[in-house]
Short mmCIF file of C-alpha atoms and ligand atoms in Angstrom, two decimals:
data_model
loop_
_atom_site.label_atom_id
_atom_site.label_comp_id
_atom_site.label_asym_id
_atom_site.label_seq_id
_atom_site.Cartn_x
_atom_site.Cartn_y
_atom_site.Cartn_z
CA MET M 1 -21.75 37.76 30.59
CA ARG M 2 -22.17 34.24 29.24
CA THR M 3 -25.10 32.16 30.54
CA ILE M 4 -22.68 29.68 32.11
CA GLU M 5 -19.08 30.15 33.22
CA TRP M 6 -16.33 27.99 34.72
CA ARG M 7 -14.30 29.47 37.56
CA ASP M 8 -10.84 28.18 38.24
CA ASP M 9 -11.69 27.53 41.91
CA GLY M 10 -13.88 24.64 40.74
CA THR M 11 -17.28 26.33 40.57
CA VAL M 12 -19.74 26.87 37.77
CA ILE M 13 -21.69 30.12 37.69
CA THR M 14 -25.04 30.49 35.96
CA ILE M 15 -28.19 32.58 36.13
CA ASP M 16 -31.25 30.94 37.71
CA GLN M 17 -33.69 31.03 34.79
CA THR M 18 -36.67 30.12 36.96
CA ARG M 19 -36.39 33.54 38.67
CA LEU M 20 -36.22 35.62 35.48
CA PRO M 21 -37.30 38.23 34.55
CA ASN M 22 -38.24 39.47 38.02
CA GLU M 23 -34.95 38.63 39.71
CA GLU M 24 -31.46 38.21 38.27
CA VAL M 25 -30.00 35.65 40.65
CA MET M 26 -26.63 34.07 39.98
CA ILE M 27 -26.09 30.60 41.38
CA GLU M 28 -22.80 28.81 42.11
CA LEU M 29 -22.67 25.09 41.46
CA ARG M 30 -19.93 23.07 43.12
CA SER M 31 -20.73 19.48 42.24
CA CYS M 32 -22.14 17.40 39.44
CA ARG M 33 -25.13 16.62 41.67
CA GLU M 34 -25.91 20.35 41.90
CA VAL M 35 -25.57 20.70 38.12
CA ALA M 36 -27.94 17.74 37.60
CA SER M 37 -30.54 19.28 39.94
CA ALA M 38 -30.24 22.67 38.21
CA ILE M 39 -30.90 21.00 34.83
CA LYS M 40 -33.83 18.96 36.19
CA ASP M 41 -35.42 22.01 37.83
CA MET M 42 -34.84 24.06 34.66
CA LYS M 43 -32.66 26.66 36.36
CA MET M 44 -30.60 25.92 33.29
CA ARG M 45 -32.56 24.88 30.20
CA GLY M 46 -32.38 24.92 26.41
CA ALA M 47 -30.72 22.08 24.50
CA PRO M 48 -27.23 23.57 23.87
CA LEU M 49 -26.97 24.98 27.39
CA ILE M 50 -27.84 21.71 29.10
CA GLY M 51 -25.21 20.01 26.94
CA VAL M 52 -22.49 22.41 28.08
CA ALA M 53 -23.81 22.31 31.66
CA ALA M 54 -23.48 18.51 31.66
CA ALA M 55 -19.91 18.81 30.38
CA TYR M 56 -19.16 21.23 33.22
CA GLY M 57 -20.85 18.81 35.64
CA LEU M 58 -18.29 16.18 34.65
CA ALA M 59 -15.53 18.80 34.94
CA LEU M 60 -16.67 19.50 38.52
CA THR M 61 -16.45 15.79 39.32
CA ALA M 62 -12.95 15.68 37.86
CA TYR M 63 -11.86 18.84 39.68
CA HIS M 64 -13.08 17.82 43.14
CA SER M 65 -12.28 14.11 42.90
CA GLU M 66 -9.91 12.73 45.48
CA ALA M 67 -9.12 9.78 43.24
CA ARG M 68 -5.44 8.92 43.11
CA ASP M 69 -5.56 6.62 40.14
CA ARG M 70 -7.02 6.81 36.67
CA GLU M 71 -9.45 3.89 37.07
CA LYS M 72 -11.04 5.39 40.18
CA LEU M 73 -11.50 8.77 38.48
CA LEU M 74 -13.06 7.13 35.41
CA GLU M 75 -15.46 5.26 37.71
CA GLU M 76 -16.50 8.52 39.39
CA LEU M 77 -16.98 10.16 36.00
CA GLU M 78 -19.16 7.23 34.87
CA GLU M 79 -21.29 7.66 38.00
CA SER M 80 -21.71 11.38 37.27
CA ALA M 81 -22.52 10.65 33.62
CA ARG M 82 -25.28 8.25 34.76
CA LEU M 83 -26.74 10.94 37.01
CA LEU M 84 -26.68 13.57 34.26
CA ARG M 85 -28.27 11.24 31.69
CA MET M 86 -31.30 10.89 33.96
CA THR M 87 -32.03 14.62 34.16
CA ARG M 88 -33.94 15.29 30.92
CA PRO M 89 -34.57 12.76 28.16
CA THR M 90 -35.42 14.71 25.00
CA ALA M 91 -32.63 17.17 24.10
CA VAL M 92 -29.95 15.07 22.42
CA ASN M 93 -27.26 17.70 23.14
CA LEU M 94 -27.17 16.43 26.72
CA PHE M 95 -26.17 12.91 25.65
CA TRP M 96 -23.88 14.20 22.92
CA ALA M 97 -21.98 16.33 25.44
CA ILE M 98 -21.65 13.57 28.03
CA ASP M 99 -20.41 11.11 25.40
CA ARG M 100 -17.89 13.61 24.08
CA VAL M 101 -16.38 14.35 27.48
CA MET M 102 -16.31 10.67 28.47
CA LYS M 103 -14.63 9.78 25.20
CA ARG M 104 -11.98 12.41 25.85
CA ALA M 105 -11.45 11.01 29.37
CA TYR M 106 -10.96 7.44 28.09
CA TRP M 107 -8.76 8.49 25.19
CA THR M 108 -6.43 10.58 27.32
CA ALA M 109 -3.19 8.75 27.97
CA GLY M 110 -1.56 8.94 31.36
CA GLY M 111 -2.71 8.95 34.95
CA CYS M 112 -5.32 10.64 37.05
CA GLU M 113 -3.98 14.19 36.64
CA ALA M 114 -3.90 13.95 32.86
CA VAL M 115 -7.52 12.75 32.74
CA ARG M 116 -8.65 15.42 35.20
CA LYS M 117 -7.02 18.15 33.14
CA ALA M 118 -8.40 16.79 29.86
CA VAL M 119 -11.99 16.64 31.13
CA ILE M 120 -11.92 20.24 32.36
CA GLU M 121 -10.27 21.39 29.15
CA GLU M 122 -12.86 19.60 27.00
CA ALA M 123 -15.79 21.18 28.87
CA LYS M 124 -14.30 24.67 28.49
CA ARG M 125 -13.67 24.02 24.81
CA MET M 126 -17.29 22.97 24.30
CA ALA M 127 -18.52 26.20 25.89
CA ASP M 128 -16.30 28.28 23.58
CA GLU M 129 -17.35 26.25 20.54
CA ASP M 130 -21.02 26.78 21.35
CA VAL M 131 -20.62 30.55 21.04
CA GLU M 132 -18.69 30.21 17.78
CA VAL M 133 -21.26 27.79 16.32
CA ASN M 134 -24.14 30.11 17.23
CA ARG M 135 -22.44 33.05 15.52
CA ARG M 136 -22.19 30.94 12.37
CA ILE M 137 -25.85 29.91 12.62
CA GLY M 138 -26.67 33.62 12.84
CA MET M 139 -24.50 34.45 9.84
CA HIS M 140 -26.14 31.79 7.63
CA GLY M 141 -29.66 32.37 8.93
CA SER M 142 -29.66 36.13 8.54
CA LYS M 143 -29.46 35.66 4.75
CA LEU M 144 -33.02 34.33 4.92
CA ILE M 145 -34.29 37.41 6.72
CA ASP M 146 -35.44 40.50 4.83
CA ASP M 147 -35.53 44.08 5.96
CA GLY M 148 -38.81 44.68 7.75
CA ASP M 149 -39.56 41.01 8.51
CA ARG M 150 -41.87 40.25 11.39
CA ILE M 151 -40.59 36.99 12.88
CA LEU M 152 -42.52 34.66 15.14
CA THR M 153 -40.56 32.52 17.58
CA HIS M 154 -41.64 29.92 20.12
CA CYS M 155 -40.07 29.11 23.50
CA ASN M 156 -36.62 30.55 24.13
CA ALA M 157 -33.84 29.64 21.73
CA GLY M 158 -31.74 32.63 22.70
CA SER M 159 -28.58 33.40 24.67
CA LEU M 160 -30.21 31.91 27.74
CA ALA M 161 -30.72 28.56 26.01
CA THR M 162 -27.07 28.46 24.95
CA VAL M 163 -23.73 29.72 26.25
CA ASP M 164 -24.30 32.95 24.32
CA TYR M 165 -26.03 34.43 21.25
CA GLY M 166 -28.70 31.70 20.86
CA THR M 167 -29.82 29.68 17.85
CA ALA M 168 -33.19 30.97 16.60
CA LEU M 169 -32.35 34.29 18.22
CA ALA M 170 -28.86 34.15 16.67
CA VAL M 171 -30.65 34.53 13.32
CA VAL M 172 -32.63 37.47 14.71
CA ARG M 173 -29.53 39.04 16.32
CA ALA M 174 -27.38 38.70 13.20
CA ALA M 175 -30.09 40.23 10.98
CA TRP M 176 -30.51 43.09 13.47
CA GLU M 177 -26.75 43.67 13.67
CA GLU M 178 -26.68 43.88 9.86
CA GLY M 179 -29.14 46.77 10.12
CA LYS M 180 -32.31 44.97 9.02
CA ARG M 181 -35.33 46.59 10.66
CA ILE M 182 -36.96 43.45 11.93
CA SER M 183 -39.32 42.75 14.80
CA VAL M 184 -40.17 39.64 16.77
CA PHE M 185 -43.41 38.15 18.05
CA ALA M 186 -42.73 35.89 21.04
CA ASP M 187 -45.20 33.13 21.92
CA GLU M 188 -45.60 33.04 25.69
CA THR M 189 -45.00 29.24 25.61
CA ARG M 190 -47.20 27.64 28.24
CA PRO M 191 -46.69 25.97 30.62
CA LYS M 192 -43.22 27.22 31.63
CA LEU M 193 -43.50 30.60 29.88
CA GLN M 194 -40.00 30.63 28.40
CA GLY M 195 -41.24 33.02 25.70
CA ALA M 196 -42.96 35.45 28.06
CA ARG M 197 -40.22 35.37 30.68
CA LEU M 198 -36.97 34.79 28.79
CA THR M 199 -37.27 35.65 25.08
CA THR M 200 -38.83 39.05 25.77
CA TYR M 201 -36.27 39.70 28.55
CA GLU M 202 -33.24 39.09 26.39
CA LEU M 203 -34.54 40.81 23.26
CA MET M 204 -35.60 43.89 25.22
CA ARG M 205 -32.16 43.98 26.84
CA ASP M 206 -30.62 44.03 23.35
CA GLY M 207 -33.07 46.68 22.12
CA ILE M 208 -34.62 44.38 19.48
CA PRO M 209 -38.35 45.12 19.04
CA VAL M 210 -40.43 42.30 20.53
CA THR M 211 -44.15 41.85 21.07
CA LEU M 212 -45.46 39.18 23.43
CA ILE M 213 -48.50 37.12 22.41
CA THR M 214 -50.24 34.16 24.01
CA ASP M 215 -49.78 30.84 22.23
CA ASN M 216 -53.32 30.81 20.84
CA MET M 217 -52.86 34.14 19.02
CA ALA M 218 -50.37 32.94 16.39
CA GLY M 219 -53.05 31.74 13.93
CA TYR M 220 -54.92 35.00 14.07
CA LEU M 221 -51.76 37.02 13.45
CA MET M 222 -50.84 34.81 10.50
CA SER M 223 -54.31 35.08 9.00
CA ARG M 224 -54.01 38.87 9.20
CA GLY M 225 -50.69 38.87 7.36
CA MET M 226 -48.76 39.98 10.44
CA ILE M 227 -46.07 37.26 10.39
CA ASP M 228 -43.48 36.96 7.60
CA LYS M 229 -41.32 34.14 8.94
CA VAL M 230 -41.14 31.67 11.80
CA VAL M 231 -37.77 30.78 13.36
CA VAL M 232 -37.53 28.26 16.20
CA GLY M 233 -34.83 26.14 17.83
CA ALA M 234 -34.76 22.37 18.34
CA ASP M 235 -34.06 19.82 21.02
CA ARG M 236 -33.47 16.96 18.61
CA ILE M 237 -33.56 16.68 14.84
CA VAL M 238 -34.28 13.11 13.79
CA ARG M 239 -34.65 11.49 10.35
CA ASP M 240 -38.30 12.40 9.92
CA ALA M 241 -38.94 15.34 12.23
CA VAL M 242 -37.88 18.21 14.40
CA ILE M 243 -38.55 17.84 18.11
CA ASN M 244 -38.92 21.09 20.00
CA LYS M 245 -40.91 22.77 22.77
CA ILE M 246 -44.55 21.77 23.01
CA GLY M 247 -46.58 24.03 20.70
CA THR M 248 -43.97 24.13 17.93
CA TYR M 249 -45.95 21.62 15.84
CA THR M 250 -49.07 23.78 16.05
CA VAL M 251 -47.10 26.81 14.86
CA ALA M 252 -45.55 24.79 12.00
CA VAL M 253 -48.94 23.59 10.73
CA LEU M 254 -50.30 27.12 10.91
CA ALA M 255 -47.28 28.48 9.05
CA TYR M 256 -47.65 25.81 6.36
CA THR M 257 -51.35 26.61 5.92
CA HIS M 258 -50.58 30.29 5.53
CA GLY M 259 -47.58 29.80 3.22
CA ILE M 260 -45.17 31.28 5.77
CA PRO M 261 -41.56 29.95 5.82
CA PHE M 262 -40.84 27.88 8.92
CA TYR M 263 -37.13 27.73 9.82
CA VAL M 264 -35.40 25.65 12.47
CA ALA M 265 -32.03 26.93 13.75
CA ALA M 266 -29.90 24.36 15.56
CA PRO M 267 -26.28 23.24 15.84
CA LYS M 268 -25.12 19.88 14.47
CA SER M 269 -25.00 18.59 18.06
CA THR M 270 -28.83 18.62 17.94
CA PHE M 271 -28.92 16.23 14.96
CA ASP M 272 -29.67 12.60 15.76
CA LEU M 273 -30.00 11.10 12.31
CA LYS M 274 -29.71 7.51 13.48
CA ARG M 275 -33.17 7.77 15.00
CA THR M 276 -36.74 8.48 13.94
CA SER M 277 -39.28 10.36 16.05
CA GLU M 278 -40.79 7.02 17.16
CA GLU M 279 -37.60 6.24 19.07
CA VAL M 280 -37.38 9.47 21.08
CA THR M 281 -38.67 9.87 24.63
CA ILE M 282 -40.84 12.93 24.98
CA GLU M 283 -40.37 14.29 28.48
CA GLU M 284 -43.48 14.32 30.67
CA ARG M 285 -43.24 16.91 33.40
CA ASP M 286 -44.96 17.63 36.70
CA PRO M 287 -48.75 18.29 36.34
CA ARG M 288 -48.30 21.28 38.63
CA GLU M 289 -46.75 23.15 35.69
CA VAL M 290 -50.18 23.01 34.03
CA THR M 291 -52.46 23.40 37.06
CA HIS M 292 -50.44 26.36 38.35
CA ILE M 293 -48.99 29.54 36.88
CA MET M 294 -46.00 30.79 38.89
CA SER M 295 -47.17 28.91 42.04
CA GLN M 296 -50.77 30.15 41.67
CA ARG M 297 -53.32 27.34 41.25
CA ILE M 298 -55.56 27.96 38.21
CA ALA M 299 -57.32 24.56 37.87
CA PRO M 300 -59.47 22.57 40.27
CA GLU M 301 -57.63 20.29 42.68
CA GLY M 302 -57.54 16.68 41.42
CA VAL M 303 -58.06 17.51 37.72
CA ARG M 304 -56.47 15.04 35.30
CA VAL M 305 -53.51 16.64 33.49
CA LEU M 306 -51.21 15.88 30.57
CA ASN M 307 -47.88 17.68 30.39
CA PRO M 308 -45.65 16.59 27.49
CA ALA M 309 -42.80 19.12 27.31
CA PHE M 310 -42.02 18.68 23.59
CA ASP M 311 -43.78 17.85 20.35
CA ILE M 312 -42.84 16.43 16.97
CA THR M 313 -42.98 18.48 13.77
CA PRO M 314 -42.79 16.27 10.66
CA ILE M 315 -40.04 17.44 8.33
CA ASP M 316 -42.61 18.26 5.61
CA TYR M 317 -43.62 21.35 7.58
CA VAL M 318 -40.04 22.62 7.84
CA THR M 319 -38.87 24.97 5.08
CA ALA M 320 -35.19 24.69 6.02
CA ILE M 321 -32.82 23.93 8.87
CA ILE M 322 -30.08 26.44 9.65
CA CYS M 323 -26.94 24.99 11.22
CA GLU M 324 -23.33 26.15 11.53
CA GLU M 325 -22.51 24.66 8.11
CA GLY M 326 -25.24 26.58 6.29
CA VAL M 327 -28.88 26.31 5.31
CA ILE M 328 -30.28 22.85 4.57
CA THR M 329 -33.56 22.92 2.67
CA ARG M 330 -36.24 20.31 3.37
CA ASP M 331 -35.37 18.44 0.16
CA GLN M 332 -31.65 18.51 0.91
CA PHE M 333 -32.36 17.21 4.41
CA LYS M 334 -34.42 14.35 2.99
CA ARG M 335 -31.63 13.43 0.58
CA LEU M 336 -29.12 13.60 3.44
CA THR M 337 -31.13 11.19 5.59
CA GLU M 338 -31.69 8.85 2.62
CA ARG M 339 -27.93 8.79 1.95
CA SER M 340 -27.02 8.24 5.60
CA GLY M 341 -29.20 5.04 5.65
CA SER M 342 -31.17 3.83 8.64
O1 MRU U 1 -37.78 22.83 28.20
P1 MRU U 1 -36.74 23.77 27.65
O2 MRU U 1 -36.95 25.19 28.05
O3 MRU U 1 -35.35 23.27 27.93
O4 MRU U 1 -36.97 23.68 26.09
C1 MRU U 1 -36.18 24.48 25.26
C2 MRU U 1 -36.58 24.42 23.85
O5 MRU U 1 -37.49 23.71 23.47
C3 MRU U 1 -35.74 25.20 22.88
O6 MRU U 1 -36.51 25.65 21.82
C4 MRU U 1 -34.62 24.30 22.35
O7 MRU U 1 -33.95 23.68 23.41
C5 MRU U 1 -33.67 25.02 21.51
S1 MRU U 1 -32.69 26.09 22.48
C6 MRU U 1 -31.49 26.82 21.53
#
């Protein structure tokens, strides 16, 4: 099953990622407000998935709207778009998806019914495209993977972070499907443990060899020659950097020091080449995520806490970016950003 699905009775079905791997609980979302809460609470997470989820949130507004005229429906959609934009600030896919659906709504000629239909159709199309794009990322990325490679990944950039197949894990999946005998090391990814809970879960389900390590073990493994390549996803690729789950920068610096290729796999909807890293809001999340592990307090009450959810990896640490169009080396990326101006 896909991570997110539209039902023709006006519901969106997804798996509650906060309960994995212990419980596989499907949730039904019936309004844009419910979609926004599910994104905020990270029941749905991962840049491409929250983009498609936002599109479906707008589709739910369109489906359930009692508006009789076009202007009223567009107003309701604008209100939903505002709500969705406030859920998480860093992954650009969220804003890209909202803008795309809203553009489709405004550009659709005709009355209320035509707009309603167009919005739902656009959201479904975006979900289908996501799967197609990820397959192409996998196809291009697998060329960089050799038989026997031991690949380190951080966070979860797999099926669960997308509609299906993943981005970083698309590269792993494609290489595996081609018969390359690869294995994966998954960083646990404190504080939310996406690596420990989600990456291991989905790779084990697919029968791809995976070993879980804590975040502070990556350097040791690299120094012992146990990692051949690093492949991660991204929440936003800006002119000078890749922004991804907190801890990615540390892994990139370690990889650079040890001469290990560091690849970023992400769709074009993650590119935000009008901006530099200075202009991006790094999400700060609830201190409880740091003071607690799965509801269990591990730090003294009242301790001061920092909880940035993402970090910034300067492009100089990135060997190449893999997108649906192919592999872009660091130098090619720099030329691309120079050409596209500021
Ligand atoms: O906070 P999350 O779990 O939404 O963060 C997810 C990541 O950082 C992923 O690596 C990124 O979104 C790429 S997912 C294909």
